[in-house]
């Protein structure tokens, strides 16, 4: 399983943070961070590797490999334990606040004995930070804003983390004898971008064996409530999971009820009432006689209310009930509809794996085409040059030529940087030889609304820019989206034939479902991209598909579900001034 890679990644990241907090060598800390990223994205389970195998991972040297081995064999690493002992846990917690680096966190602890987010919020309220060296009224304001963001994310968990836990639990409970059905419901089944708690349903005659198995799971840290109908636990990562066991005959009604959303349920129930019926988690009943009419499957229940079955991603009371009654639900885009990925990286810039690995994985996903879009030079850390780009293109064209006609066609692209004025890295003469150009904001996120709007519109007006990457640049729970008049940007995209990205990385999910809906109303089309930096990241697509479905998108709206011929025509039309 990939879990040990993740554990090692978390450990090395923690160590890097601890090094920085204690004022250690920044270069060394960065080395640990790079190794953490490489191991987190490594396709092979590190628990299966020896010292040599570990050191073959990029950015993993001897001393790091030794620590990883110690961790995998003994569960602890002395150097990490020492660093942990030197710093109160709360100080590291402070570094989770956007706008607060490790050095400042340590200073706050040393000078003011602040070791929790709550204490820090109090200190800001009392203006106790502004007199510290390196702080001022402005930094108080920034940190207060960061605390607000952290708290707004609340205890909600990113979609991918919740999904992983849920998949594991469903697998474990499905193996318990007597299990007739097992699935997750709730906001996770609806693919909301964050999840409050995970809701699992089991259909079985007896509940006790499932409740036992559930509370005995290896990552169950705490049992919150233990009953025969419902049991709740908290995982070691702090996520709450509710398990409900119901009779097989009530499976459909139970799934419908616990999938929600609450607003959807309320509307469905109102329709039941109009038919003289009563709907609960146990089934659909005649109000007068109490006779059961439907309960076994969701399809049955919806059908008896005169509706088509409604995909869970639509169940947000955004018009889906009316559409289901009219028989006009959209044919939602599915992951299997995707014919390619138009935004991916390799180790030529900040990706973790070479071109060949990324392509092999793309083939494995059955793509008809695959674009490599490494970073352009204005992201200075990546040290891109025209020569490197051209060398990559040459290599990619060779690989593409040496292939059969059923293989994935390779496209050479680039991820440009939209600078403060809306210009991009290279002039048109250089850009016109790329198959596809993504352009994204990677700097100066804090520009005022007018400037940011003009900046994005300008990028859309560039005839070589095909796709605006992660359009708002938000990081869920960490960084808000940029301030811009999005309606104006969306209108510019529609006018110029520029696609907007639905970035499927679970930290981004950018555009969000609501913004996709708004953009669609302007007539925009979308590119659903992984923005992969490793082969594993290519599988993030499912989360982007969730957002697209929540926004009612069909294959007509998503350019990378189109045939290569249609896609090329779309890309070409803008360049030749066709617009739309
Ligand atoms: P979350 O956990 O905050 O991400 O969101 P949900 O939607 O998973 O909410 P949760 O876990 O509280 O409840 C799961 C589903 O159960 C919810 O989507 C709809 C249903 N449900 C819960 N409480 C009520 C209620 O009071 N009325 C109705 N109609 N449905 C409810
Ligand atoms: Ca839930
Ligand atoms: Ca729940
Ligand atoms: Zn990218």
Coordinates of C-alpha atoms and ligand atoms in Angstrom, one line a residue:
X1 CA 0.0 0.0 0.0
X2 CA 1.0 3.6 -0.5
X3 CA 0.5 4.3 3.2
X4 CA 4.1 3.9 4.3
X5 CA 5.3 6.3 1.6
X6 CA 2.9 8.8 3.1
X7 CA 4.0 8.2 6.6
X8 CA 7.6 8.6 5.6
X9 CA 6.7 11.8 3.7
X10 CA 5.0 13.2 6.8
X11 CA 7.9 12.3 9.0
X12 CA 10.5 13.9 6.7
X13 CA 8.4 17.0 6.3
X14 CA 8.0 17.3 10.1
X15 CA 11.7 16.9 10.5
X16 CA 12.3 19.7 7.9
X17 CA 9.9 22.0 9.8
X18 CA 11.6 21.1 13.1
X19 CA 15.0 22.0 11.7
X20 CA 13.7 25.3 10.5
X21 CA 12.0 26.1 13.7
X22 CA 15.1 25.5 15.7
X23 CA 17.0 27.8 13.4
X24 CA 18.8 24.9 11.7
X25 CA 20.5 25.0 8.3
X26 CA 17.8 26.0 5.8
X27 CA 19.6 24.1 3.0
X28 CA 19.5 20.9 5.0
X29 CA 15.8 21.5 5.8
X30 CA 15.1 22.0 2.1
X31 CA 16.9 18.7 1.3
X32 CA 14.6 16.9 3.7
X33 CA 11.6 18.5 2.2
X34 CA 12.6 17.6 -1.3
X35 CA 13.2 14.0 -0.2
X36 CA 9.8 14.0 1.5
X37 CA 8.1 15.1 -1.7
X38 CA 10.0 12.5 -3.8
X39 CA 9.1 9.7 -1.5
X40 CA 5.4 10.8 -1.2
X41 CA 5.2 10.7 -5.0
X42 CA 7.3 7.5 -5.4
X43 CA 5.3 4.8 -7.2
X44 CA 6.9 1.9 -5.3
X45 CA 6.1 1.2 -1.7
X46 CA 9.3 2.3 0.3
X47 CA 8.7 -0.5 2.8
X48 CA 9.8 -2.9 0.1
X49 CA 13.1 -1.1 -0.6
X50 CA 16.5 -1.6 0.8
X51 CA 19.1 1.1 1.3
X52 CA 20.1 0.9 -2.4
X53 CA 16.6 1.1 -3.6
X54 CA 15.9 4.0 -1.3
X55 CA 18.9 5.9 -2.6
X56 CA 17.7 5.4 -6.1
X57 CA 14.8 7.7 -5.4
X58 CA 15.6 11.3 -6.5
X59 CA 16.8 13.6 -3.6
X60 CA 17.4 10.7 -1.2
X61 CA 21.0 10.5 0.0
X62 CA 22.6 8.2 2.5
X63 CA 21.7 10.0 5.7
X64 CA 18.1 10.3 4.6
X65 CA 17.9 6.7 3.5
X66 CA 19.3 5.7 6.9
X67 CA 16.6 7.6 8.7
X68 CA 13.9 6.1 6.5
X69 CA 15.2 2.6 7.2
X70 CA 15.3 3.2 10.9
X71 CA 11.8 4.5 10.8
X72 CA 10.5 1.5 8.7
X73 CA 12.2 -1.1 11.0
X74 CA 11.9 0.4 14.4
X75 CA 9.1 3.0 14.0
X76 CA 11.2 5.9 15.4
X77 CA 14.2 8.0 14.3
X78 CA 16.4 9.3 17.1
X79 CA 17.2 12.6 15.4
X80 CA 13.5 13.3 14.9
X81 CA 12.7 12.3 18.5
X82 CA 15.4 14.7 19.7
X83 CA 14.1 17.5 17.6
X84 CA 10.5 16.8 18.8
X85 CA 11.6 16.9 22.4
X86 CA 13.1 20.3 22.0
X87 CA 10.0 22.0 20.7
X88 CA 6.5 22.1 22.1
X89 CA 4.0 20.5 19.7
X90 CA 2.0 23.7 19.6
X91 CA 4.8 25.6 17.9
X92 CA 4.7 23.3 14.9
X93 CA 1.0 23.7 14.8
X94 CA 1.6 27.5 14.4
X95 CA 3.5 26.9 11.2
X96 CA 0.3 25.6 9.7
X97 CA -0.9 29.2 9.6
X98 CA -0.5 30.7 6.2
X99 CA 1.8 33.8 6.5
X100 CA 3.7 32.4 9.5
X101 CA 7.1 30.8 8.9
X102 CA 9.0 28.5 11.2
X103 CA 11.4 31.1 12.4
X104 CA 8.7 33.5 13.4
X105 CA 6.8 30.7 15.1
X106 CA 9.8 29.9 17.3
X107 CA 10.3 33.6 18.0
X108 CA 6.7 33.8 19.2
X109 CA 7.4 30.9 21.5
X110 CA 10.6 32.2 22.9
X111 CA 9.5 35.8 23.4
X112 CA 5.9 35.4 24.3
X113 CA 5.5 31.7 25.2
X114 CA 2.9 31.3 22.5
X115 CA 2.4 27.6 21.7
X116 CA -1.1 27.3 20.3
X117 CA -3.2 28.9 17.6
X118 CA -5.7 30.1 20.2
X119 CA -2.9 31.8 22.3
X120 CA -1.7 33.5 19.1
X121 CA -5.1 34.8 18.3
X122 CA -5.4 36.3 21.8
X123 CA -2.0 37.9 21.5
X124 CA -2.9 39.5 18.2
X125 CA -6.1 40.9 19.7
X126 CA -4.0 42.5 22.4
X127 CA -1.6 43.8 19.8
X128 CA 1.3 42.1 21.6
X129 CA 3.1 41.1 18.4
X130 CA 3.7 44.4 16.8
X131 CA 6.5 45.3 19.2
X132 CA 8.5 42.2 18.4
X133 CA 11.5 42.4 16.1
X134 CA 10.4 41.5 12.6
X135 CA 6.7 42.0 13.3
X136 CA 4.4 45.0 12.8
X137 CA 0.8 45.9 12.6
X138 CA 0.8 44.6 9.0
X139 CA 2.1 41.2 10.0
X140 CA -0.5 41.1 12.8
X141 CA -3.1 41.6 10.2
X142 CA -1.7 39.0 7.8
X143 CA -1.4 36.4 10.6
X144 CA -4.9 37.1 11.8
X145 CA -6.1 36.6 8.2
X146 CA -4.2 33.3 8.1
X147 CA -5.8 32.1 11.3
X148 CA -9.2 32.9 9.8
X149 CA -8.4 30.8 6.8
X150 CA -7.2 27.9 8.9
X151 CA -10.4 28.1 11.0
X152 CA -12.7 28.5 8.1
X153 CA -11.4 25.2 6.8
X154 CA -12.4 24.1 10.2
X155 CA -12.1 20.4 10.9
X156 CA -13.1 19.5 7.3
X157 CA -10.8 17.1 5.6
X158 CA -9.6 17.2 2.0
X159 CA -11.5 15.0 -0.3
X160 CA -8.6 12.7 -1.2
X161 CA -7.8 11.9 2.4
X162 CA -11.4 11.1 3.3
X163 CA -11.7 9.0 0.1
X164 CA -8.6 6.9 1.1
X165 CA -9.9 6.2 4.6
X166 CA -13.4 5.4 3.2
X167 CA -12.0 3.0 0.6
X168 CA -10.0 1.2 3.2
X169 CA -13.0 0.9 5.6
X170 CA -15.3 -0.3 2.9
X171 CA -12.8 -2.9 1.9
X172 CA -12.4 -4.1 5.5
X173 CA -16.1 -4.3 6.2
X174 CA -17.0 -5.9 2.9
X175 CA -14.8 -8.8 4.0
X176 CA -16.8 -9.4 7.2
X177 CA -19.0 -12.5 6.8
X178 CA -22.7 -11.6 6.3
X179 CA -22.0 -8.3 4.5
X180 CA -24.6 -7.9 1.7
X181 CA -23.7 -4.4 0.7
X182 CA -21.2 -1.8 1.9
X183 CA -20.6 1.7 0.6
X184 CA -19.8 5.3 1.7
X185 CA -22.6 7.9 1.5
X186 CA -22.7 11.6 2.7
X187 CA -20.7 14.5 1.3
X188 CA -18.0 12.1 0.2
X189 CA -20.3 10.3 -2.2
X190 CA -21.4 13.7 -3.5
X191 CA -17.7 14.6 -4.0
X192 CA -17.7 17.8 -2.1
X193 CA -14.3 19.4 -2.1
X194 CA -13.9 18.9 1.7
X195 CA -15.6 16.4 4.0
X196 CA -16.9 16.9 7.5
X197 CA -17.2 13.3 8.4
X198 CA -17.3 10.0 6.5
X199 CA -20.6 8.1 6.5
X200 CA -20.5 4.4 5.8
X201 CA -23.4 2.1 5.3
X202 CA -23.6 -1.7 5.6
X203 CA -26.5 -3.9 4.7
X204 CA -26.6 -7.1 6.8
X205 CA -28.9 -9.1 9.0
X206 CA -26.9 -8.6 12.1
X207 CA -25.0 -5.5 13.1
X208 CA -22.7 -6.6 15.9
X209 CA -19.9 -8.2 13.9
X210 CA -19.6 -5.0 11.8
X211 CA -19.5 -2.7 14.8
X212 CA -16.8 -4.9 16.3
X213 CA -14.7 -4.9 13.2
X214 CA -15.1 -1.2 12.8
X215 CA -14.0 -0.2 16.3
X216 CA -11.1 -2.7 15.9
X217 CA -9.6 -1.2 12.8
X218 CA -5.9 -0.4 13.1
X219 CA -6.4 3.3 12.5
X220 CA -9.3 3.7 15.0
X221 CA -7.9 6.1 17.6
X222 CA -11.1 6.7 19.6
X223 CA -14.6 5.2 19.8
X224 CA -17.0 8.2 20.0
X225 CA -20.2 6.2 20.2
X226 CA -20.9 2.5 20.1
X227 CA -24.5 1.3 19.4
X228 CA -26.3 -1.4 17.4
X229 CA -27.5 1.0 14.7
X230 CA -24.8 3.5 14.6
X231 CA -21.2 3.6 15.7
X232 CA -18.8 6.5 15.4
X233 CA -15.0 6.5 15.6
X234 CA -12.2 9.0 15.2
X235 CA -9.2 7.9 13.1
X236 CA -5.6 8.5 14.1
X237 CA -5.6 11.4 11.7
X238 CA -8.6 13.0 13.4
X239 CA -11.3 12.2 10.9
X240 CA -14.7 11.1 12.3
X241 CA -16.4 8.1 10.6
X242 CA -20.0 7.0 11.2
X243 CA -21.1 3.5 10.5
X244 CA -24.7 2.5 10.1
X245 CA -25.9 -1.1 9.6
X246 CA -29.3 -1.6 8.1
X247 CA -31.4 -4.5 6.6
X248 CA -30.7 -5.2 3.0
X249 CA -34.3 -4.4 2.2
X250 CA -33.8 -0.8 3.3
X251 CA -30.5 -0.3 1.4
X252 CA -31.8 2.1 -1.2
X253 CA -33.8 4.3 1.2
X254 CA -30.8 4.4 3.6
X255 CA -28.3 5.3 0.8
X256 CA -30.7 8.0 -0.4
X257 CA -31.2 9.4 3.1
X258 CA -27.5 9.4 4.2
X259 CA -26.1 10.6 0.9
X260 CA -28.0 13.8 1.3
X261 CA -27.6 16.6 0.9
X262 CA -30.0 17.6 3.5
X263 CA -31.4 20.3 1.1
X264 CA -31.9 17.6 -1.5
X265 CA -33.6 15.2 1.0
X266 CA -36.0 17.9 2.1
X267 CA -37.2 18.5 -1.4
X268 CA -37.5 14.8 -2.2
X269 CA -39.6 14.3 0.9
X270 CA -41.8 17.2 -0.1
X271 CA -42.6 15.5 -3.3
X272 CA -43.4 12.3 -1.4
X273 CA -45.8 14.2 0.7
X274 CA -47.5 15.5 -2.4
X275 CA -48.1 11.9 -3.5
X276 CA -49.6 11.0 -0.2
X277 CA -46.4 9.2 0.8
X278 CA -43.8 9.3 3.5
X279 CA -40.1 9.0 3.0
X280 CA -37.6 8.0 5.7
X281 CA -34.3 6.2 5.8
X282 CA -36.3 3.0 6.1
X283 CA -38.3 3.4 2.9
X284 CA -41.1 5.0 1.0
X285 CA -44.5 4.3 2.7
X286 CA -48.2 5.1 2.1
X287 CA -48.9 7.9 4.6
X288 CA -52.3 6.5 5.6
X289 CA -51.8 2.7 5.7
X290 CA -48.1 2.7 6.4
X291 CA -47.6 0.2 3.6
X292 CA -44.1 0.0 2.2
X293 CA -43.9 1.0 -1.4
X294 CA -40.2 1.1 -2.2
X295 CA -36.9 0.8 -0.3
X296 CA -34.5 -1.7 -1.8
X297 CA -32.7 0.5 -4.3
X298 CA -32.4 4.2 -4.9
X299 CA -33.8 3.7 -8.4
X300 CA -37.0 2.2 -7.0
X301 CA -37.5 5.1 -4.6
X302 CA -36.9 7.8 -7.2
X303 CA -39.0 6.0 -9.7
X304 CA -42.0 5.7 -7.4
X305 CA -41.8 9.5 -7.0
X306 CA -41.7 10.0 -10.8
X307 CA -38.0 10.7 -11.1
X308 CA -35.0 9.4 -12.9
X309 CA -32.2 8.2 -10.6
X310 CA -30.2 11.3 -9.7
X311 CA -26.4 11.0 -9.6
X312 CA -25.0 11.8 -6.1
X313 CA -22.8 14.6 -7.4
X314 CA -26.0 16.5 -8.4
X315 CA -27.8 16.2 -5.1
X316 CA -27.4 19.7 -3.9
X317 CA -30.8 21.2 -4.6
X318 CA -29.5 23.1 -7.6
X319 CA -32.4 22.2 -9.9
X320 CA -31.7 18.4 -10.2
X321 CA -35.1 17.5 -8.8
X322 CA -37.0 19.4 -11.5
X323 CA -34.7 17.9 -14.2
X324 CA -35.3 14.4 -12.8
X325 CA -39.0 14.9 -12.9
X326 CA -38.8 16.3 -16.5
X327 CA -36.4 13.5 -17.6
X328 CA -33.9 16.1 -18.5
X329 CA -30.9 15.3 -16.3
X330 CA -27.6 15.9 -18.1
X331 CA -25.4 13.0 -19.2
X332 CA -22.6 13.9 -16.8
X333 CA -18.9 13.6 -17.9
X334 CA -17.3 10.5 -16.4
X335 CA -13.7 9.7 -15.8
X336 CA -13.8 7.1 -18.6
X337 CA -14.8 9.8 -21.0
X338 CA -11.4 11.6 -20.6
X339 CA -9.2 11.0 -23.6
X340 CA -6.2 12.8 -22.4
X341 CA -4.5 15.1 -19.9
X342 CA -3.4 18.6 -20.9
X343 CA -1.4 19.8 -17.9
X344 CA 1.4 17.6 -16.5
X345 CA 5.1 18.0 -15.5
X346 CA 8.3 16.0 -15.5
X347 CA 11.6 16.1 -13.7
X348 CA 12.8 18.6 -16.2
X349 CA 11.1 21.1 -13.9
X350 CA 9.5 20.4 -10.5
X351 CA 8.0 17.0 -11.4
X352 CA 9.4 14.0 -9.7
X353 CA 9.7 11.5 -12.6
X354 CA 11.2 11.4 -16.0
X355 CA 9.2 11.9 -19.2
X356 CA 9.2 8.2 -20.0
X357 CA 7.6 7.2 -16.7
X358 CA 4.9 9.8 -17.0
X359 CA 4.1 8.6 -20.6
X360 CA 4.0 5.0 -19.6
X361 CA 1.5 5.8 -16.8
X362 CA -0.6 7.9 -19.2
X363 CA -0.7 4.9 -21.6
X364 CA -1.8 2.7 -18.7
X365 CA -4.7 5.1 -18.2
X366 CA -5.7 4.5 -21.7
X367 CA -5.3 8.0 -22.9
X368 CA -5.5 8.8 -26.7
X369 CA -3.3 11.9 -26.1
X370 CA -1.1 13.3 -23.4
X371 CA 0.5 16.7 -23.1
X372 CA 3.7 17.5 -21.3
X373 CA 3.6 21.1 -20.0
X374 CA 6.7 21.8 -17.9
X375 CA 7.2 25.3 -16.4
X376 CA 8.5 28.3 -18.4
X377 CA 11.5 30.4 -17.3
X378 CA 9.8 33.1 -15.3
X379 CA 9.4 30.6 -12.5
X380 CA 13.1 31.2 -11.7
X381 CA 13.5 28.2 -9.4
X382 CA 12.8 25.8 -12.3
X383 CA 15.7 27.3 -14.4
X384 CA 14.0 26.6 -17.7
X385 CA 15.6 27.7 -21.0
X386 CA 14.6 27.7 -24.6
X387 CA 17.3 25.1 -25.2
X388 CA 16.0 22.7 -22.6
X389 CA 12.5 23.1 -23.9
X390 CA 13.5 22.3 -27.4
X391 CA 15.6 19.3 -26.3
X392 CA 12.5 18.0 -24.5
X393 CA 10.4 18.5 -27.6
X394 CA 12.9 16.6 -29.7
X395 CA 12.9 13.7 -27.3
X396 CA 9.1 13.7 -27.1
X397 CA 8.7 13.8 -30.9
X398 CA 11.1 10.8 -31.2
X399 CA 9.2 8.9 -28.6
X400 CA 6.0 9.8 -30.4
X401 CA 7.3 8.6 -33.8
X402 CA 8.5 5.3 -32.4
X403 CA 5.0 4.2 -31.5
X404 CA 2.1 2.3 -33.0
X405 CA -1.1 4.0 -34.0
X406 CA -3.0 2.7 -31.0
X407 CA -0.6 4.3 -28.5
X408 CA -1.1 7.6 -26.8
X409 CA -0.2 10.5 -29.0
X410 CA 2.2 12.9 -27.3
X411 CA 1.7 16.7 -27.3
X412 CA 4.4 19.1 -26.4
X413 CA 3.1 22.0 -24.3
X414 CA 4.2 24.4 -21.7
X415 CA 2.9 26.0 -18.5
X416 CA 3.5 29.7 -18.9
X417 CA 3.6 32.2 -16.1
X418 CA 1.1 35.1 -16.3
X419 CA 3.2 38.0 -15.1
X420 CA 1.9 41.0 -13.1
X421 CA 0.7 42.7 -16.3
X422 CA -0.8 39.7 -18.0
X423 CA 2.2 39.0 -20.2
X424 CA 3.7 35.5 -20.6
X425 CA 7.3 34.2 -20.7
X426 CA 7.9 33.9 -24.4
X427 CA 7.0 35.8 -27.6
X428 CA 4.5 34.4 -30.1
X429 CA 7.2 33.2 -32.5
X430 CA 8.4 30.7 -29.9
X431 CA 5.0 29.8 -28.6
X432 CA 3.5 28.9 -31.9
X433 CA 5.5 25.7 -32.1
X434 CA 3.9 24.3 -29.0
X435 CA 0.9 22.0 -29.4
X436 CA -0.8 23.5 -26.4
X437 CA -0.1 26.4 -24.0
X438 CA -1.4 26.5 -20.4
X439 CA -0.9 29.9 -18.6
X440 CA -1.2 30.3 -14.9
X441 CA -0.7 32.9 -12.1
X442 CA 2.2 31.8 -9.9
X443 CA 3.2 35.1 -8.3
X444 CA 1.7 38.4 -6.9
X445 CA -1.5 36.8 -5.8
X446 CA -2.4 39.9 -3.7
X447 CA -3.0 42.4 -6.6
X448 CA -6.1 44.5 -6.3
X449 CA -9.3 43.4 -8.1
X450 CA -9.0 45.6 -11.1
X451 CA -5.4 44.8 -11.8
X452 CA -5.9 41.1 -11.3
X453 CA -8.9 41.2 -13.6
X454 CA -7.0 43.0 -16.3
X455 CA -4.1 40.6 -15.9
X456 CA -6.2 37.5 -16.4
X457 CA -8.2 39.0 -19.3
X458 CA -4.9 40.0 -21.0
X459 CA -3.7 36.4 -20.7
X460 CA -6.9 35.2 -22.4
X461 CA -6.4 37.7 -25.2
X462 CA -3.0 36.2 -25.9
X463 CA -3.6 34.2 -29.1
X464 CA -1.2 31.4 -28.0
X465 CA -2.8 30.8 -24.5
X466 CA -5.2 27.9 -24.8
X467 CA -5.9 27.2 -21.2
X468 CA -5.9 29.2 -18.0
X469 CA -4.3 26.9 -15.4
X470 CA -5.8 26.8 -11.8
X471 CA -7.6 30.0 -12.5
X472 CA -8.1 31.4 -9.0
X473 CA -4.8 29.8 -7.6
X474 CA -6.6 29.0 -4.3
X475 CA -5.2 26.3 -2.0
X476 CA -8.0 24.8 -0.1
X477 CA -7.7 25.8 3.6
X478 CA -4.4 27.6 2.9
X479 CA -4.7 30.3 0.4
X480 CA -7.8 32.1 -0.8
X481 CA -8.4 32.6 -4.5
X482 CA -7.2 35.8 -6.1
X483 CA -9.5 38.8 -6.1
X484 CA -10.8 39.3 -9.6
X485 CA -14.0 40.0 -11.4
X486 CA -14.5 36.4 -12.4
X487 CA -17.5 37.1 -14.6
X488 CA -15.4 39.4 -16.7
X489 CA -12.6 36.8 -16.9
X490 CA -15.1 34.1 -17.9
X491 CA -16.6 36.4 -20.5
X492 CA -13.1 37.0 -21.9
X493 CA -12.5 33.2 -22.1
X494 CA -15.7 32.6 -24.0
X495 CA -15.0 35.5 -26.4
X496 CA -11.4 34.4 -27.1
X497 CA -11.9 30.7 -27.2
X498 CA -9.7 30.1 -24.1
X499 CA -10.5 27.1 -22.0
X500 CA -10.5 27.3 -18.2
X501 CA -8.9 24.6 -16.2
X502 CA -10.5 22.3 -13.7
X503 CA -7.4 21.5 -11.8
X504 CA -7.9 18.1 -10.3
X505 CA -5.3 18.3 -7.6
X506 CA -7.2 17.7 -4.3
X507 CA -5.4 20.7 -2.7
X508 CA -6.6 23.0 -5.5
X509 CA -9.8 21.8 -7.1
X510 CA -9.7 25.1 -9.0
X511 CA -12.1 26.1 -10.5
X512 CA -14.5 25.1 -7.8
X513 CA -17.9 23.6 -8.6
X514 CA -19.7 27.0 -8.1
X515 CA -17.2 28.8 -10.3
X516 CA -17.5 26.2 -13.0
X517 CA -21.3 26.7 -13.0
X518 CA -20.8 30.4 -13.4
X519 CA -18.2 30.1 -16.1
X520 CA -20.4 27.6 -18.0
X521 CA -23.2 30.2 -18.0
X522 CA -20.9 32.4 -20.0
X523 CA -20.3 29.7 -22.5
X524 CA -16.8 28.7 -21.5
X525 CA -15.3 25.3 -22.2
X526 CA -13.0 23.5 -19.7
X527 CA -9.8 21.4 -19.6
X528 CA -9.9 18.8 -16.8
X529 CA -6.3 18.4 -15.9
X530 CA -4.3 16.5 -13.3
X531 CA -1.4 19.0 -13.1
X532 CA 0.6 15.8 -12.2
X533 CA 4.0 16.1 -10.8
X534 CA 4.3 12.3 -10.4
X535 CA 2.8 9.2 -11.9
X536 CA 0.5 8.8 -8.9
X537 CA -0.8 12.3 -9.4
X538 CA -2.3 11.3 -12.7
X539 CA -4.9 9.4 -10.8
X540 CA -6.2 12.6 -9.2
X541 CA -8.5 13.0 -12.2
X542 CA -11.3 11.4 -10.3
X543 CA -11.5 14.4 -8.0
X544 CA -11.7 16.9 -10.9
X545 CA -14.4 14.7 -12.5
X546 CA -16.3 15.1 -9.2
X547 CA -16.1 18.9 -9.5
X548 CA -17.1 18.8 -13.2
X549 CA -20.1 16.6 -12.4
X550 CA -21.2 18.8 -9.5
X551 CA -21.2 21.6 -12.0
X552 CA -23.4 19.6 -14.4
X553 CA -20.8 19.3 -17.1
X554 CA -21.1 16.9 -20.1
X555 CA -18.5 15.8 -22.6
X556 CA -19.4 18.8 -24.8
X557 CA -18.0 21.1 -22.1
X558 CA -14.7 19.3 -21.5
X559 CA -12.2 19.7 -24.3
X560 CA -10.1 16.7 -23.3
X561 CA -13.0 14.3 -23.8
X562 CA -12.9 15.3 -27.4
X563 CA -11.2 13.4 -30.2
X564 CA -7.7 14.6 -31.0
X565 CA -8.9 16.1 -34.3
X566 CA -11.6 18.1 -32.6
X567 CA -9.2 19.2 -29.9
X568 CA -6.6 20.3 -32.4
X569 CA -9.2 22.3 -34.3
X570 CA -10.2 24.0 -31.0
X571 CA -6.6 24.9 -30.2
X572 CA -5.8 26.0 -33.7
X573 CA -8.9 28.2 -34.1
X574 CA -7.8 30.6 -31.4
X575 CA -4.3 30.9 -32.8
X576 CA -5.5 31.8 -36.2
X577 CA -7.8 34.5 -34.8
X578 CA -11.0 32.5 -35.2
X579 CA -12.3 33.1 -31.7
X580 CA -15.7 31.5 -31.1
Ligands
LIG1 P1 -20.4 16.7 5.9 O1 -20.2 15.5 6.7 O2 -20.5 17.9 6.8 O3 -19.3 16.9 4.9 O4 -21.8 16.6 5.1 P2 -22.8 15.4 5.0 O5 -23.7 15.8 3.9 O6 -22.1 14.1 4.8 O7 -23.6 15.5 6.3 P3 -23.8 14.5 7.6 O8 -22.6 13.6 7.7 O9 -24.2 15.4 8.7 O10 -25.1 13.6 7.2 C1 -25.1 12.7 6.1 C2 -26.4 12.8 5.4 O11 -27.4 12.4 6.2 C3 -26.7 14.2 5.0 O12 -26.1 14.6 3.8 C4 -28.2 14.1 4.8 C5 -28.6 13.2 5.9 N1 -29.0 13.9 7.1 C6 -28.4 14.1 8.2 N2 -29.1 14.8 9.1 C7 -30.3 15.1 8.5 C8 -31.5 15.8 8.8 O13 -31.6 16.3 9.9 N3 -32.4 15.9 7.9 C9 -32.3 15.3 6.7 N4 -33.3 15.4 5.8 N5 -31.2 14.6 6.3 C10 -30.2 14.5 7.2
LIG2 CA1 -20.7 13.3 6.4
LIG3 CA1 -22.1 11.9 9.5
LIG4 ZN1 1.4 22.9 -13.4

